[in-house]
Short mmCIF file of C-alpha atoms in Angstrom, two decimals:
data_model
loop_
_atom_site.label_atom_id
_atom_site.label_comp_id
_atom_site.label_asym_id
_atom_site.label_seq_id
_atom_site.Cartn_x
_atom_site.Cartn_y
_atom_site.Cartn_z
CA MET A 482 18.42 0.88 7.42
CA SER A 483 20.66 2.38 10.29
CA GLY A 484 19.31 5.78 11.09
CA SER A 485 15.75 5.64 10.24
CA GLY A 486 15.05 1.88 10.29
CA GLU A 487 14.09 -0.06 7.33
CA LEU A 488 11.15 0.03 5.14
CA LEU A 489 8.61 -2.77 5.52
CA CYS A 490 5.24 -3.39 3.89
CA LEU A 491 2.84 -6.11 5.43
CA GLY A 492 -0.04 -7.01 3.07
CA ILE A 493 -2.79 -9.08 2.15
CA SER A 494 -4.57 -8.80 -1.06
CA HIS A 495 -6.87 -10.53 -3.52
CA LYS A 496 -3.82 -12.65 -4.53
CA THR A 497 -3.11 -14.11 -1.28
CA ALA A 498 -6.41 -14.55 0.37
CA PRO A 499 -10.30 -14.70 -0.19
CA VAL A 500 -12.65 -12.04 0.56
CA ALA A 501 -13.52 -13.87 3.70
CA VAL A 502 -10.16 -13.31 5.35
CA ARG A 503 -9.47 -9.86 3.77
CA GLU A 504 -12.89 -8.51 5.02
CA ARG A 505 -11.37 -9.35 8.69
CA LEU A 506 -8.60 -6.90 7.92
CA ALA A 507 -10.45 -4.20 6.17
CA LEU A 508 -9.91 -0.69 7.80
CA THR A 509 -11.91 2.40 7.88
CA VAL A 510 -10.20 5.77 7.38
CA LYS A 511 -10.35 6.20 11.47
CA GLU A 512 -9.03 2.72 11.79
CA GLN A 513 -6.25 3.12 9.61
CA GLN A 514 -5.18 6.29 11.46
CA GLN A 515 -5.53 4.82 14.88
CA LEU A 516 -3.58 1.76 13.99
CA CYS A 517 -0.76 3.85 12.58
CA ARG A 518 -0.70 5.89 15.77
CA ASP A 519 -0.83 2.95 17.89
CA LEU A 520 2.08 1.55 15.91
CA VAL A 521 4.31 4.49 16.01
CA ALA A 522 3.92 4.70 19.79
CA THR A 523 5.85 1.45 19.92
CA GLU A 524 9.68 1.30 19.99
CA ALA A 525 9.56 -0.82 16.94
CA VAL A 526 8.05 1.53 14.49
CA ARG A 527 8.93 5.29 13.47
CA GLU A 528 6.71 5.80 10.55
CA ALA A 529 3.33 4.05 9.29
CA VAL A 530 0.83 4.61 6.47
CA ALA A 531 -2.07 2.04 5.95
CA ILE A 532 -3.84 1.50 2.87
CA SER A 533 -7.52 -0.74 3.01
CA THR A 534 -9.48 -1.10 -0.25
CA CYS A 535 -11.81 -3.75 -1.34
CA ASN A 536 -8.91 -6.04 -2.74
CA ARG A 537 -6.06 -5.21 -0.12
CA THR A 538 -5.08 -4.04 3.12
CA GLU A 539 -1.17 -2.93 3.24
CA ILE A 540 0.64 -1.15 5.98
CA TYR A 541 3.99 0.44 5.26
CA LEU A 542 6.17 0.79 8.21
CA VAL A 543 9.58 2.29 8.86
CA GLY A 544 11.47 0.76 11.99
CA ASP A 545 13.10 -2.28 13.16
CA PRO A 546 12.01 -4.92 10.28
CA VAL A 547 11.81 -7.80 12.65
CA ALA A 548 10.18 -6.19 15.86
CA ALA A 549 7.85 -4.06 13.69
CA GLU A 550 6.76 -7.21 11.65
CA THR A 551 5.88 -9.05 14.93
CA GLU A 552 4.10 -6.16 16.31
CA LEU A 553 1.93 -5.55 13.29
CA LEU A 554 1.11 -9.19 12.65
CA GLY A 555 -0.03 -9.74 16.29
CA ARG A 556 -2.31 -6.64 15.92
CA LEU A 557 -3.64 -7.74 12.65
CA ALA A 558 -3.96 -11.35 14.04
CA GLN A 559 -6.20 -10.03 16.89
CA ARG A 560 -8.28 -8.09 14.56
CA ALA A 561 -8.77 -11.27 12.41
CA GLY A 562 -9.61 -13.51 15.48
CA THR A 563 -7.06 -15.84 14.68
CA ARG A 564 -3.40 -16.85 15.67
CA PRO A 565 -0.55 -14.92 14.06
CA THR A 566 0.75 -18.11 12.56
CA GLU A 567 -2.26 -18.82 10.85
CA LEU A 568 -2.63 -15.39 9.27
CA ALA A 569 1.19 -15.33 8.23
CA ASP A 570 0.37 -17.67 5.28
CA ALA A 571 -1.78 -14.96 3.59
CA LEU A 572 0.44 -12.12 4.22
CA TYR A 573 3.53 -10.93 2.25
CA ALA A 574 6.33 -8.85 3.83
CA PRO A 575 8.73 -7.10 1.30
CA ARG A 576 11.21 -4.64 2.49
CA ASN A 577 13.26 -1.92 1.31
CA CYS A 578 13.12 -1.23 -2.15
CA ASP A 579 11.12 -4.48 -2.58
CA ALA A 580 8.52 -2.66 -0.37
CA ALA A 581 8.81 0.42 -2.47
CA ARG A 582 8.25 -1.55 -5.79
CA GLN A 583 4.89 -3.15 -4.28
CA LEU A 584 3.53 0.30 -3.49
CA TYR A 585 4.53 1.75 -6.90
CA ARG A 586 2.82 -1.34 -8.65
CA VAL A 587 -0.18 -0.96 -6.38
CA VAL A 588 -0.76 2.90 -7.26
CA SER A 589 0.02 2.22 -10.96
CA GLY A 590 -2.86 -0.34 -10.99
CA LEU A 591 -0.72 -3.22 -11.85
CA GLU A 592 -1.58 -5.15 -8.62
CA SER A 593 -5.32 -4.63 -9.23
CA MET A 594 -7.86 -7.09 -9.98
CA ILE A 595 -8.79 -5.19 -13.05
CA VAL A 596 -5.38 -4.09 -14.41
CA GLY A 597 -5.00 -0.33 -14.73
CA GLU A 598 -8.07 0.73 -12.87
CA ALA A 599 -7.96 4.25 -11.76
CA GLU A 600 -9.55 4.14 -8.34
CA ILE A 601 -6.61 2.97 -6.60
CA GLN A 602 -4.54 6.17 -7.13
CA GLY A 603 -7.02 8.15 -5.37
CA GLN A 604 -7.49 5.78 -2.54
CA ALA A 605 -3.52 5.70 -2.00
CA LYS A 606 -3.78 9.27 -1.78
CA ARG A 607 -6.38 9.59 0.58
CA ALA A 608 -4.46 6.80 2.74
CA TYR A 609 -1.39 9.02 2.70
CA GLU A 610 -3.30 11.98 3.54
CA ALA A 611 -4.83 10.32 6.53
CA ALA A 612 -1.58 9.44 7.78
CA LEU A 613 -0.41 12.88 7.34
CA GLU A 614 -3.32 14.06 9.45
CA ALA A 615 -2.45 11.48 12.07
CA GLY A 616 1.07 12.50 12.24
CA THR A 617 2.43 9.19 11.61
CA THR A 618 4.41 9.73 8.44
CA GLY A 619 8.37 10.76 8.43
CA PRO A 620 10.81 11.35 5.92
CA LEU A 621 10.95 8.05 4.23
CA THR A 622 7.00 7.31 3.96
CA ASN A 623 6.65 11.08 2.84
CA ARG A 624 9.15 10.29 -0.05
CA LEU A 625 7.84 6.96 -0.73
CA PHE A 626 4.13 8.07 -1.16
CA THR A 627 4.97 11.15 -3.07
CA ALA A 628 7.22 9.27 -5.56
CA ALA A 629 4.67 6.40 -5.94
CA LEU A 630 1.79 8.67 -6.73
CA GLN A 631 4.03 10.41 -9.33
CA THR A 632 4.80 7.09 -10.57
CA GLY A 633 1.26 6.25 -10.93
CA LYS A 634 0.46 9.36 -12.84
CA ARG A 635 3.42 8.64 -15.15
CA VAL A 636 2.19 5.00 -15.71
CA ARG A 637 -1.28 6.36 -16.93
CA SER A 638 0.37 9.19 -18.96
CA GLU A 639 2.68 6.98 -20.94
CA THR A 640 0.60 3.73 -21.40
CA ALA A 641 -2.72 2.97 -22.23
CA ILE A 642 -2.97 0.71 -19.19
CA GLY A 643 -6.13 2.58 -18.13
CA GLU A 644 -7.96 3.04 -21.33
CA GLY A 645 -11.57 2.23 -21.10
CA ARG A 646 -11.57 3.37 -17.49
CA ALA A 647 -12.09 -0.38 -16.47
CA SER A 648 -13.07 -0.72 -12.62
CA VAL A 649 -14.61 -3.06 -10.30
CA SER A 650 -17.83 -1.15 -10.80
CA SER A 651 -17.80 -1.63 -14.63
CA VAL A 652 -16.95 -5.48 -14.04
CA ALA A 653 -19.92 -5.83 -11.82
CA VAL A 654 -22.22 -4.15 -14.55
CA LYS A 655 -20.75 -6.37 -17.20
CA LEU A 656 -21.72 -9.40 -14.89
CA ALA A 657 -25.13 -8.27 -14.47
CA THR A 658 -25.33 -8.15 -18.10
CA ASP A 659 -24.16 -11.71 -18.75
CA ILE A 660 -26.58 -12.81 -16.35
CA MET A 661 -29.72 -10.65 -17.03
CA GLY A 662 -29.34 -10.18 -20.88
CA PRO A 663 -28.03 -7.21 -22.58
CA ASP A 664 -31.08 -4.95 -22.38
CA LEU A 665 -30.67 -3.70 -18.59
CA ALA A 666 -32.68 -0.69 -19.50
CA ARG A 667 -36.08 -2.44 -18.66
CA ARG A 668 -34.48 -3.45 -15.12
CA ASP A 669 -34.98 -1.93 -11.85
CA VAL A 670 -31.51 -1.45 -9.97
CA VAL A 671 -30.68 -0.67 -6.64
CA ILE A 672 -27.39 0.74 -5.70
CA ILE A 673 -26.79 0.55 -1.87
CA GLY A 674 -23.95 3.04 -0.69
CA ALA A 675 -23.00 6.43 -2.17
CA GLY A 676 -19.16 6.52 -2.47
CA GLU A 677 -16.80 6.61 -5.33
CA THR A 678 -17.57 2.86 -6.33
CA SER A 679 -21.40 3.33 -6.04
CA GLU A 680 -21.18 6.56 -8.54
CA LEU A 681 -18.95 4.72 -10.87
CA THR A 682 -21.65 1.91 -10.74
CA ALA A 683 -24.17 4.33 -11.63
CA GLN A 684 -22.07 5.59 -14.60
CA ALA A 685 -21.71 2.06 -15.82
CA LEU A 686 -25.48 1.31 -15.33
CA ALA A 687 -26.30 4.66 -17.22
CA ASP A 688 -24.00 3.63 -20.05
CA GLU A 689 -26.23 0.76 -20.53
CA GLY A 690 -29.24 2.74 -20.66
CA VAL A 691 -30.66 1.91 -17.20
CA ARG A 692 -32.84 4.73 -15.71
CA THR A 693 -34.65 3.31 -12.88
CA ILE A 694 -31.93 3.50 -10.31
CA PHE A 695 -32.49 3.78 -6.52
CA VAL A 696 -29.57 5.18 -4.43
CA ALA A 697 -29.92 3.97 -0.85
CA ASN A 698 -27.38 5.36 1.66
CA ARG A 699 -27.48 6.83 5.08
CA HIS A 700 -26.23 10.18 4.06
CA ALA A 701 -29.28 11.52 1.77
CA ASP A 702 -27.29 14.46 0.54
CA ARG A 703 -24.56 12.20 -1.01
CA ALA A 704 -26.99 9.85 -2.36
CA ARG A 705 -29.28 12.63 -3.93
CA SER A 706 -26.28 13.92 -5.69
CA ILE A 707 -25.67 10.50 -7.44
CA ALA A 708 -29.25 9.83 -7.99
CA GLU A 709 -29.97 13.35 -9.80
CA ARG A 710 -26.94 12.88 -12.05
CA PHE A 711 -28.07 9.71 -13.40
CA GLY A 712 -31.82 10.29 -13.20
CA GLY A 713 -32.53 7.96 -10.58
CA SER A 714 -34.12 8.75 -6.92
CA VAL A 715 -33.06 8.46 -3.34
CA SER A 716 -34.22 5.77 -1.00
CA SER A 717 -33.22 5.38 2.57
CA LEU A 718 -31.94 2.19 4.14
CA HIS A 719 -35.05 2.06 6.17
CA ASP A 720 -36.98 1.57 2.90
CA LEU A 721 -34.54 -0.97 1.57
CA PRO A 722 -36.47 -4.29 1.95
CA GLN A 723 -39.42 -2.38 0.01
CA ARG A 724 -36.91 -1.55 -2.67
CA LEU A 725 -35.66 -5.06 -2.63
CA VAL A 726 -39.03 -6.58 -3.54
CA GLU A 727 -39.24 -4.44 -6.56
CA ALA A 728 -35.61 -4.63 -7.77
CA ASP A 729 -34.12 -6.90 -10.37
CA ILE A 730 -30.78 -6.18 -9.50
CA VAL A 731 -28.89 -4.86 -6.39
CA VAL A 732 -25.22 -3.70 -6.45
CA SER A 733 -23.90 -2.86 -3.00
CA SER A 734 -20.54 -1.13 -1.88
CA THR A 735 -20.67 0.33 1.38
CA ALA A 736 -18.29 0.94 4.25
CA SER A 737 -20.28 -0.81 6.75
CA PRO A 738 -18.50 -3.15 9.22
CA HIS A 739 -21.61 -5.46 9.33
CA PRO A 740 -23.82 -6.65 6.44
CA ILE A 741 -26.71 -4.67 5.46
CA ILE A 742 -28.66 -7.40 3.94
CA GLY A 743 -29.13 -10.38 6.20
CA VAL A 744 -30.51 -13.77 5.32
CA ASP A 745 -33.75 -13.62 7.72
CA GLU A 746 -34.67 -10.48 6.25
CA LEU A 747 -34.04 -11.25 2.56
CA ALA A 748 -36.01 -14.59 3.26
CA VAL A 749 -38.95 -12.20 3.96
CA VAL A 750 -38.43 -10.21 0.75
CA MET A 751 -38.12 -13.14 -1.35
CA ARG A 752 -41.42 -14.57 -0.28
CA GLU A 753 -43.12 -11.28 -1.12
CA ARG A 754 -41.44 -11.39 -4.65
CA ASP A 755 -43.47 -14.56 -5.47
CA GLY A 756 -40.70 -16.28 -7.10
CA ALA A 757 -39.07 -13.50 -9.07
CA PRO A 758 -35.40 -13.62 -9.39
CA LEU A 759 -33.07 -11.27 -7.57
CA LEU A 760 -29.28 -10.80 -8.74
CA LEU A 761 -27.14 -9.27 -5.60
CA VAL A 762 -23.76 -7.98 -6.57
CA ASP A 763 -21.67 -7.37 -3.32
CA ILE A 764 -18.56 -5.55 -4.30
CA ALA A 765 -18.08 -4.14 -0.55
CA VAL A 766 -15.16 -5.44 1.65
CA PRO A 767 -16.22 -6.24 4.52
CA ARG A 768 -19.23 -7.68 2.62
CA ASP A 769 -22.63 -5.93 2.67
CA VAL A 770 -24.76 -9.32 1.92
CA ASP A 771 -24.63 -12.16 4.37
CA PRO A 772 -23.27 -15.17 2.31
CA ALA A 773 -25.90 -17.41 3.61
CA CYS A 774 -28.15 -15.31 1.15
CA ALA A 775 -27.18 -17.35 -1.65
CA GLU A 776 -28.94 -20.41 -0.35
CA LEU A 777 -32.15 -18.70 -0.67
CA ASP A 778 -34.48 -19.79 -3.79
CA GLY A 779 -34.32 -17.25 -6.46
CA VAL A 780 -31.41 -15.40 -5.31
CA THR A 781 -28.05 -15.25 -7.05
CA LEU A 782 -25.03 -13.67 -5.11
CA TYR A 783 -21.77 -12.57 -6.47
CA ASP A 784 -19.02 -11.18 -4.24
CA ILE A 785 -15.69 -9.03 -5.10
CA ASP A 786 -13.92 -12.41 -5.57
CA ASP A 787 -16.70 -13.86 -8.28
CA LEU A 788 -15.72 -10.67 -10.39
CA GLN A 789 -12.52 -12.33 -10.94
CA ASN A 790 -13.80 -14.85 -13.73
CA VAL A 791 -15.00 -11.74 -15.77
CA VAL A 792 -11.97 -10.03 -15.29
CA ASP A 793 -9.84 -13.02 -16.58
CA ARG A 794 -11.45 -12.86 -20.12
CA THR A 795 -10.61 -9.54 -20.63
CA ARG A 796 -7.13 -9.64 -19.19
CA GLU A 797 -5.15 -10.09 -22.35
CA VAL A 798 -6.37 -6.79 -23.84
CA ARG A 799 -4.23 -4.84 -21.20
CA GLU A 800 -1.20 -7.46 -21.20
CA ALA A 801 1.23 -5.32 -23.58
CA GLU A 802 0.29 -2.19 -21.73
CA ARG A 803 1.12 -4.00 -18.26
CA VAL A 804 4.62 -4.68 -19.81
CA GLN A 805 5.41 -1.27 -20.60
CA ALA A 806 3.89 0.11 -17.32
CA GLU A 807 6.22 -2.27 -15.55
CA GLY A 808 9.23 -0.74 -17.23
CA VAL A 809 7.97 2.50 -15.85
CA VAL A 810 7.70 1.27 -12.25
CA GLU A 811 11.17 -0.11 -12.67
CA ASP A 812 12.77 3.05 -13.95
CA GLU A 813 11.20 5.05 -11.24
CA ILE A 814 12.37 2.43 -8.55
CA GLN A 815 15.84 2.99 -9.66
CA ARG A 816 15.42 6.67 -8.51
CA PHE A 817 13.99 5.51 -5.21
CA ALA A 818 16.86 3.09 -4.81
CA ARG A 819 19.49 5.80 -5.15
CA TRP A 820 17.87 8.25 -2.89
CA MET A 821 17.20 5.29 -0.14
CA GLY A 822 20.99 4.41 -0.59
CA GLN A 823 21.96 7.97 0.59
CA LEU A 824 19.85 7.60 3.66
CA ASP A 825 22.01 4.73 4.93
CA VAL A 826 25.56 5.27 3.27
CA MET A 827 26.13 8.85 3.59
CA PRO A 828 25.27 9.19 7.31
CA THR A 829 27.16 5.87 8.02
CA ILE A 830 30.43 7.22 6.52
CA ALA A 831 30.13 10.72 8.30
CA ALA A 832 29.62 8.59 11.60
CA LEU A 833 32.68 6.19 10.68
CA ARG A 834 34.77 9.19 10.19
CA GLU A 835 33.45 10.93 13.48
CA HIS A 836 34.06 7.76 15.33
CA GLY A 837 37.57 7.59 13.97
CA ASP A 838 38.31 11.20 14.96
CA GLY A 839 37.07 10.29 18.37
CA ILE A 840 39.38 7.56 18.91
CA VAL A 841 42.34 9.78 17.81
CA GLU A 842 41.42 12.49 20.07
CA GLN A 843 40.82 10.04 22.89
CA VAL A 844 44.42 8.16 22.40
CA LEU A 845 46.09 11.68 22.31
CA ALA A 846 44.37 12.78 25.43
CA GLU A 847 45.12 9.74 27.25
CA ASN A 848 48.93 9.92 26.32
CA ALA A 849 49.33 13.68 26.80
CA GLY A 850 51.32 13.35 29.91
CA ARG A 851 53.92 11.16 28.18
CA TRP A 852 55.00 14.06 25.95
CA GLU A 853 55.85 16.65 28.28
CA SER A 854 59.11 17.32 26.97
CA ALA A 855 57.92 17.48 23.37
CA SER A 856 57.87 20.69 21.28
CA PRO A 857 54.64 22.02 19.75
CA ARG A 858 56.00 21.11 16.54
CA ASP A 859 56.46 17.45 17.61
CA ARG A 860 53.05 17.19 19.01
CA ALA A 861 51.56 18.37 15.91
CA ARG A 862 53.49 15.68 13.95
CA ILE A 863 52.14 12.99 16.39
CA GLU A 864 48.75 14.30 15.92
CA ALA A 865 49.14 14.34 12.09
CA LEU A 866 50.57 10.65 12.26
CA ALA A 867 47.65 9.37 14.27
CA LYS A 868 45.02 11.01 11.95
CA SER A 869 46.85 9.47 8.93
CA VAL A 870 47.04 6.00 10.37
CA MET A 871 42.99 6.52 11.09
CA GLN A 872 42.30 7.80 7.63
CA ARG A 873 44.13 4.96 5.95
CA LEU A 874 42.37 2.42 8.08
CA LEU A 875 39.16 3.69 7.34
CA HIS A 876 39.81 4.30 3.66
CA GLU A 877 38.70 0.87 2.34
CA PRO A 878 35.82 0.53 4.48
CA THR A 879 34.71 3.95 3.17
CA ILE A 880 35.09 2.77 -0.63
CA ARG A 881 33.27 -0.40 0.23
CA LEU A 882 30.55 1.39 1.89
CA LYS A 883 30.16 3.93 -1.21
CA SER A 884 29.92 0.53 -3.51
CA VAL A 885 27.20 -0.59 -1.34
CA GLU A 886 25.27 2.41 -2.21
CA ARG A 887 25.64 1.50 -5.88
CA ASP A 888 24.57 -2.01 -5.20
CA GLY A 889 21.74 -1.10 -2.83
CA GLY A 890 22.83 -3.36 -0.18
CA HIS A 891 20.90 -1.92 2.91
CA GLY A 892 21.88 -4.99 5.11
CA ARG A 893 25.66 -4.68 4.63
CA VAL A 894 25.18 -0.98 5.79
CA GLN A 895 23.86 -2.27 9.18
CA PHE A 896 26.44 -4.83 9.49
CA ALA A 897 29.23 -2.14 9.13
CA ARG A 898 27.47 0.01 11.79
CA GLU A 899 27.34 -2.93 13.96
CA LEU A 900 30.87 -4.04 13.21
CA PHE A 901 32.39 -0.71 14.20
CA GLY A 902 29.89 -0.09 16.94
CA LEU A 903 28.42 2.89 15.60
CA ALA A 904 25.54 4.44 17.48
CA GLU A 905 22.09 4.23 16.04
CA GLY A 906 21.71 8.20 16.13
CA VAL A 907 23.15 9.57 12.95
CA PRO A 908 23.59 12.85 11.22
CA GLU A 909 20.62 14.52 9.86
CA VAL A 910 19.05 12.52 6.70
CA PRO A 911 20.32 14.13 3.57
CA ARG A 912 17.96 15.62 1.11
CA ALA A 913 17.12 13.67 -1.90
CA ALA A 914 19.95 14.62 -4.17
CA ASP A 915 19.65 14.96 -7.99
CA ASP A 916 18.77 11.40 -9.08
CA ALA A 917 20.46 11.94 -12.40
CA SER A 918 23.80 12.22 -10.88
CA ALA A 919 23.81 9.34 -8.55
CA ALA A 920 25.03 5.85 -9.30
CA ASP A 921 23.02 3.34 -10.84
CA VAL A 922 21.39 0.69 -8.49
CA ARG A 923 20.04 -2.65 -9.24
CA PRO A 924 16.81 -3.24 -7.83
CA LEU A 925 16.55 -5.60 -4.89
CA ARG A 926 15.35 -9.06 -5.22
CA ARG A 927 11.75 -9.06 -3.90
CA ARG A 928 10.89 -10.83 -0.88
CA GLY A 929 7.37 -12.37 -0.36
CA ALA A 930 5.54 -9.42 -2.47
CA SER A 931 2.50 -10.65 -4.17
CA SER A 932 2.72 -9.28 -7.45
CA ARG A 933 4.46 -12.20 -9.42
#
């Protein structure tokens, strides 16, 4: 885009990389804010919002697309401890309307491991609010996230894609039921963490009749709130080894950047259990349980990617609703595309006209000395003739630019600016016009996004 830069999404998800790679790019809220601040401090990026969940990390940028992608790829590769070329294979980088479509699909639950899961709506909202607080949003990302969140609400109100409130937590409990048997009520369960996912896990366990629930977390107040709600008790992380000795099932979901359960510590626990089996379900990213724990006798360990097999068995139930939800997303993308077209086309047309007027004034000024004997009436005719020539010359480019607005050809608008030598500074970005009155726009073909 000419005036404000193009929209770019650079992301990684459960569809493109295993958890071992995704966890290296997982960001806390503070890290999201700092990354966005660092990016907008560069010449390449003007706006930035980062989303990081157990199944994806996506950064939405506005700026020079090539320079911004290069800048961000380098930062992500440094964080992941790898070369940019190696990381690039796991990333997708849709632009403009394709980038908007990716976010709309994410917020609507269409890109989730459990199609239609509701947590992503709140996660996207909190990510946007964090970027607002960091001061890294702008006209385009503000419109993008507001519209995406509205689209997510519309999808859930007009379709049954979220019916049953399926979530990663409920699938984790379903996995525990498959392994330990249907009667979970007699099992001792430890939940590590006290965030939204842990609360949903406690709810799913309570629905199965589980009453012996211990919530282990650094923040006692939050853990106590969850435990009291579901008839459980609170345990500090300091007491976790003893809880592990007594537990049958452990479900872990914290925001810790490092493992909570290490292989050496768990080996000691398993010796004290006298051969009693222990099921560990780790749904955190980065992972809470050292993968090496799976090698210990009596330990069964599943991580977030292992839940995919459980999800695949229930996917068909939501397939019909997925089709309807995708229709809602495409309808909303049309609105965004029309608004986005206005950002490019109208300022460019105005800049083109201003450029033409400037040339006329410059030519008249340069030749003013040649018309000393001309009457004021003759000079007015000369000026009118010059403006008429300019207007006729720019008539066809103006018509073509307006057709670009209908077709969503953002690249062609940039080419027109380069062709006529128009400066990057353009008139103020227009407010969103009434979408119903704008010309219809075909959605752009997607470039490298992960949903298909």
